[in-house]
mmCIF file of C-alpha atoms in Angstrom:
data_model
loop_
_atom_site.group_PDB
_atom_site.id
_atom_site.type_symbol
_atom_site.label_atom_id
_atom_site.label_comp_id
_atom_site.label_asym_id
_atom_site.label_seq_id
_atom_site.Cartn_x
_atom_site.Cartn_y
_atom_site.Cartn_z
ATOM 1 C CA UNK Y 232 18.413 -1.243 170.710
ATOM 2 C CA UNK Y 233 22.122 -1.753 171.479
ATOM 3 C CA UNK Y 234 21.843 -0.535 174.844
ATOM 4 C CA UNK Y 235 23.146 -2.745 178.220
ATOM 5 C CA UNK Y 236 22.001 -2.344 181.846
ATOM 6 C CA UNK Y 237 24.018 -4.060 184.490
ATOM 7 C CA UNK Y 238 24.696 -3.657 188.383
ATOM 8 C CA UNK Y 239 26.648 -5.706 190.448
ATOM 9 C CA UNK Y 240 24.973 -5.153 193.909
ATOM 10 C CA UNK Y 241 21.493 -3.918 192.617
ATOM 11 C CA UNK Y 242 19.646 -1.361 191.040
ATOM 12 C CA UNK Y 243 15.985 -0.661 191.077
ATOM 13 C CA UNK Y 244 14.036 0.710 187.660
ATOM 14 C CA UNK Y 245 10.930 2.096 188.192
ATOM 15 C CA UNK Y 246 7.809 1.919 186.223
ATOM 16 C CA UNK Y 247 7.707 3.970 182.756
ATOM 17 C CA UNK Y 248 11.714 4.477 182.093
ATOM 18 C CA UNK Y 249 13.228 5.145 178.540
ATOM 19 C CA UNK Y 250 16.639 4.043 178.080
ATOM 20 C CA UNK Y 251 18.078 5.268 174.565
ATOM 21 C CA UNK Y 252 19.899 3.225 172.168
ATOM 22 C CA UNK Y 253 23.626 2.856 172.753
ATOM 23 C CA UNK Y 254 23.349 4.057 176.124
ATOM 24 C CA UNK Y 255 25.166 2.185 179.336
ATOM 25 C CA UNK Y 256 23.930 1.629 182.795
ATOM 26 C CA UNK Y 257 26.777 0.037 184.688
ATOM 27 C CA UNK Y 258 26.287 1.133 188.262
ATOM 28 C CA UNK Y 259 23.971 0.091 191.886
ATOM 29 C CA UNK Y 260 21.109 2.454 192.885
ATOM 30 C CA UNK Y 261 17.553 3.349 191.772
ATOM 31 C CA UNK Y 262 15.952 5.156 188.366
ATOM 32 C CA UNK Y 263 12.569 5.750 189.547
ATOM 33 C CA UNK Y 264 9.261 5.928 187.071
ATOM 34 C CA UNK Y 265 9.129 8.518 184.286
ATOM 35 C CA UNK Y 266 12.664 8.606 183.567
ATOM 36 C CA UNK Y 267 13.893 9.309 180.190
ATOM 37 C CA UNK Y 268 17.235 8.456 179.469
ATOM 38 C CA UNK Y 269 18.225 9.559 175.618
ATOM 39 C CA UNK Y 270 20.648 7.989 173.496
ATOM 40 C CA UNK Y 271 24.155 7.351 173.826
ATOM 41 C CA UNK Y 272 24.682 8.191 177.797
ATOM 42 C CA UNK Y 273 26.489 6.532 180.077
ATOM 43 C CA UNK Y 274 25.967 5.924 183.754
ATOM 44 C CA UNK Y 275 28.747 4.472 185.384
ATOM 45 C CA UNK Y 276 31.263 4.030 188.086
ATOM 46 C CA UNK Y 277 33.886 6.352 188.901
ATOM 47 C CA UNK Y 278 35.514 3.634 191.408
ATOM 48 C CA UNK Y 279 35.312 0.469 189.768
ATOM 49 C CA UNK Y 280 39.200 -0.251 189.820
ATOM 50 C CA UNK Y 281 41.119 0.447 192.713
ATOM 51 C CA UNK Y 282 43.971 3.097 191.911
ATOM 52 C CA UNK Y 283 45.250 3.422 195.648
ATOM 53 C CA UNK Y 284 47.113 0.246 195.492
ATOM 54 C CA UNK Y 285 50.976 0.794 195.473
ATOM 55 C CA UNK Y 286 52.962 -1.572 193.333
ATOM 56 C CA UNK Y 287 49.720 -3.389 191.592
ATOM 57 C CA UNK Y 288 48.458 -2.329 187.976
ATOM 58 C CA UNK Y 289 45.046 -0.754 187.650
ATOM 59 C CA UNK Y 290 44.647 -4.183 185.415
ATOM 60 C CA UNK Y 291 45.249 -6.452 188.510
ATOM 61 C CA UNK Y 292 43.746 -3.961 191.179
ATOM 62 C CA UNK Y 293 40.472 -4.718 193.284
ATOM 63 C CA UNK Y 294 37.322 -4.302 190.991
ATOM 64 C CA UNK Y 295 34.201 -3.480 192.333
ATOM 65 C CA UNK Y 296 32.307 -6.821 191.551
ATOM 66 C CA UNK Y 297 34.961 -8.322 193.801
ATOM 67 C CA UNK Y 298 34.596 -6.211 197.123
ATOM 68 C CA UNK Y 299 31.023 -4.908 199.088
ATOM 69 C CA UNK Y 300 29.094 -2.211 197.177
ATOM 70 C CA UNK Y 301 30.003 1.593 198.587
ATOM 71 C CA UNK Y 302 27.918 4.463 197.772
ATOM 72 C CA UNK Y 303 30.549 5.772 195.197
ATOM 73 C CA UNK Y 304 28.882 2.945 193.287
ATOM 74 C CA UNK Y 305 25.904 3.890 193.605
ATOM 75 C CA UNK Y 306 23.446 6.321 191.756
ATOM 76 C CA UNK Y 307 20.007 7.697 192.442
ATOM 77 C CA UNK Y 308 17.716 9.227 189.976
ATOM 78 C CA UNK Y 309 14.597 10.725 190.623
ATOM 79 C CA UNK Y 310 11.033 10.442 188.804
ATOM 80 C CA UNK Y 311 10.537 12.522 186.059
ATOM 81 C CA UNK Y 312 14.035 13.312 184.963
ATOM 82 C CA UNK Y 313 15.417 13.488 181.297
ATOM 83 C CA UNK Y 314 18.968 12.888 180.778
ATOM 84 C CA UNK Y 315 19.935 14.520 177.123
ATOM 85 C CA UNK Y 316 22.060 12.546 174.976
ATOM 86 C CA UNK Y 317 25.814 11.889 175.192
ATOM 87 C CA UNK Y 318 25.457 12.519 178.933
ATOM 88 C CA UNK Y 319 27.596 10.551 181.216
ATOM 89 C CA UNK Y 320 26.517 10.450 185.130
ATOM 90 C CA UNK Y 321 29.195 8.902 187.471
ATOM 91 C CA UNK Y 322 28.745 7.088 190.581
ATOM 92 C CA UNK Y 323 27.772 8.519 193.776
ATOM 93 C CA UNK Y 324 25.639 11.283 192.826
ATOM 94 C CA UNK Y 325 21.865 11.826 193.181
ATOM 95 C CA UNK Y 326 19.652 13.721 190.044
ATOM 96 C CA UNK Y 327 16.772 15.042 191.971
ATOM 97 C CA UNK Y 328 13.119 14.866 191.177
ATOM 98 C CA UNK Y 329 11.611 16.662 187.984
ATOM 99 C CA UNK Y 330 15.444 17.604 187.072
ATOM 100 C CA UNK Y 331 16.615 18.090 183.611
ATOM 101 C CA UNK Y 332 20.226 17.438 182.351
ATOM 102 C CA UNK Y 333 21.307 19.097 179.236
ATOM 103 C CA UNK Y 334 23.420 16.793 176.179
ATOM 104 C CA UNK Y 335 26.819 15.903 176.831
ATOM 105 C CA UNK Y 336 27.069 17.009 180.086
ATOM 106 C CA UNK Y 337 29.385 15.240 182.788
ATOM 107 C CA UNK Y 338 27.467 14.905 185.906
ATOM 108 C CA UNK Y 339 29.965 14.665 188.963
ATOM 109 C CA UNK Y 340 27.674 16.063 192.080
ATOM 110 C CA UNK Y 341 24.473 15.874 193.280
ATOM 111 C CA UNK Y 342 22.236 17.846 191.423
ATOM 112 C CA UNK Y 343 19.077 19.061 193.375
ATOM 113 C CA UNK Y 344 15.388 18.564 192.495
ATOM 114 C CA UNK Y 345 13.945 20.367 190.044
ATOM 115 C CA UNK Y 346 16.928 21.962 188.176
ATOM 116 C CA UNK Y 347 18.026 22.414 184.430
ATOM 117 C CA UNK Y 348 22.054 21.123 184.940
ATOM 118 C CA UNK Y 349 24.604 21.591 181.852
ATOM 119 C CA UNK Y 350 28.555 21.339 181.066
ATOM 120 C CA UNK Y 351 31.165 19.184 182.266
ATOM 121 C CA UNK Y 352 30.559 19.256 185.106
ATOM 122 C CA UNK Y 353 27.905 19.676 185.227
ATOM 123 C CA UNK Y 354 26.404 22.898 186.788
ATOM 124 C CA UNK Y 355 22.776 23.758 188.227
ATOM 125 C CA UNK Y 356 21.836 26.638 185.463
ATOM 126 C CA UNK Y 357 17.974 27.206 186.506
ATOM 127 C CA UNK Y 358 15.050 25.594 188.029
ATOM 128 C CA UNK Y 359 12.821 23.702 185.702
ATOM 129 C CA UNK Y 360 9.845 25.592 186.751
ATOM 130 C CA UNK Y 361 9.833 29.327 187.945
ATOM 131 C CA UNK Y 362 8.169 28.787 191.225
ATOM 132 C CA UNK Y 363 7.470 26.617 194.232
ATOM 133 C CA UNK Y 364 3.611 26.434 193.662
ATOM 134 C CA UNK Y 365 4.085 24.853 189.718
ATOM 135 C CA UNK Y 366 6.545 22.257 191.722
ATOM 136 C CA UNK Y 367 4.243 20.932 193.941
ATOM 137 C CA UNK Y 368 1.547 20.877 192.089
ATOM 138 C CA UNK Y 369 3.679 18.778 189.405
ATOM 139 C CA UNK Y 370 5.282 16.160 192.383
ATOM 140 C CA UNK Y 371 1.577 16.106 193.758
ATOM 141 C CA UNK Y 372 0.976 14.772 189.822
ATOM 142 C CA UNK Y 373 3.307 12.462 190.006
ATOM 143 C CA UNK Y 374 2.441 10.914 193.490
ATOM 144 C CA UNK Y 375 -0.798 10.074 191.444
ATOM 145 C CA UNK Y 376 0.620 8.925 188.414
ATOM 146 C CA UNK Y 377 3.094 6.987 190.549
ATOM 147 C CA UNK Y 378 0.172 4.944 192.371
ATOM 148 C CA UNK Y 379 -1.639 4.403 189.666
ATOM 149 C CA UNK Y 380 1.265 3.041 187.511
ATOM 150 C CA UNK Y 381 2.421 0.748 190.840
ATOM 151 C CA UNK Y 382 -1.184 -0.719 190.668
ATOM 152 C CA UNK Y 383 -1.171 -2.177 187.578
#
């Protein structure tokens, strides 16, 4: 549905992932099972042209498909995460387990398990459940789910 997924050096897709229409996946890592991604975001490098080079144009500079991948490339998003539309998630970062990232937001750091993140940048707001016990009982869910998904 007009949407394009491409990586360079690698990236895994888990079992069970929803990629919106429009939306771009340009970047190395892992999206792991019961990801939704909604329409319209993009996930994408923040160092694909090098812009340290004195005296070359970004144009003619190093591009990442011509050098060894670097964790700026990469990205790493947990099970169970939605990603609202609009959003755009640059390289290097991790969205943790069970996290939840409001529409439009610019994701430039890590954002931990769990959380409801919003804004450009984005910023940890709240957890997505209001306490430890609901969390682990919902990651013990999705151990299970996991398996069983992995086994067909």
């Amino acid at each position: 549905m007009g949407s394009r997924i491409n990586s360079l050096h690698g990236l895994r897709l888990g079992n069970d992932v929803s990629v919106g229409p429009g939306s771009v996946i340009e970047v190395d890592g892992s999206i792991d099972d019961f990801v939704l991604i909604a329409r319209n975001v993009q996930i994408v490098g923040r160092m694909d042209h090098d812009i340290s080079s004195v005296g070359t144009p970004i144009v003619h500079a190093t591009w990442v498909g011509d050098r060894d991948a670097r964790q700026v490339d990469t990205v790493h998003i947990g099970r169970d995460v939605w990603i609202g539309a609009g959003t755009i998630v640059l390289g290097g970062v991790t969205i943790g387990e069970g996290s939840v990232i409001g529409a439009g937001s610019v994701v430039t750091k890590d954002i931990p398990p769990y959380s409801i993140a919003v804004g450009s940048p984005a910023k940890r707001v709240g957890p997505r459940f209001s306490d430890d016990s609901d969390r682990s009982e919902h990651s013990a869910a999705l151990d299970v789910l996991s398996k069983k998904e992995q086994s067909h």
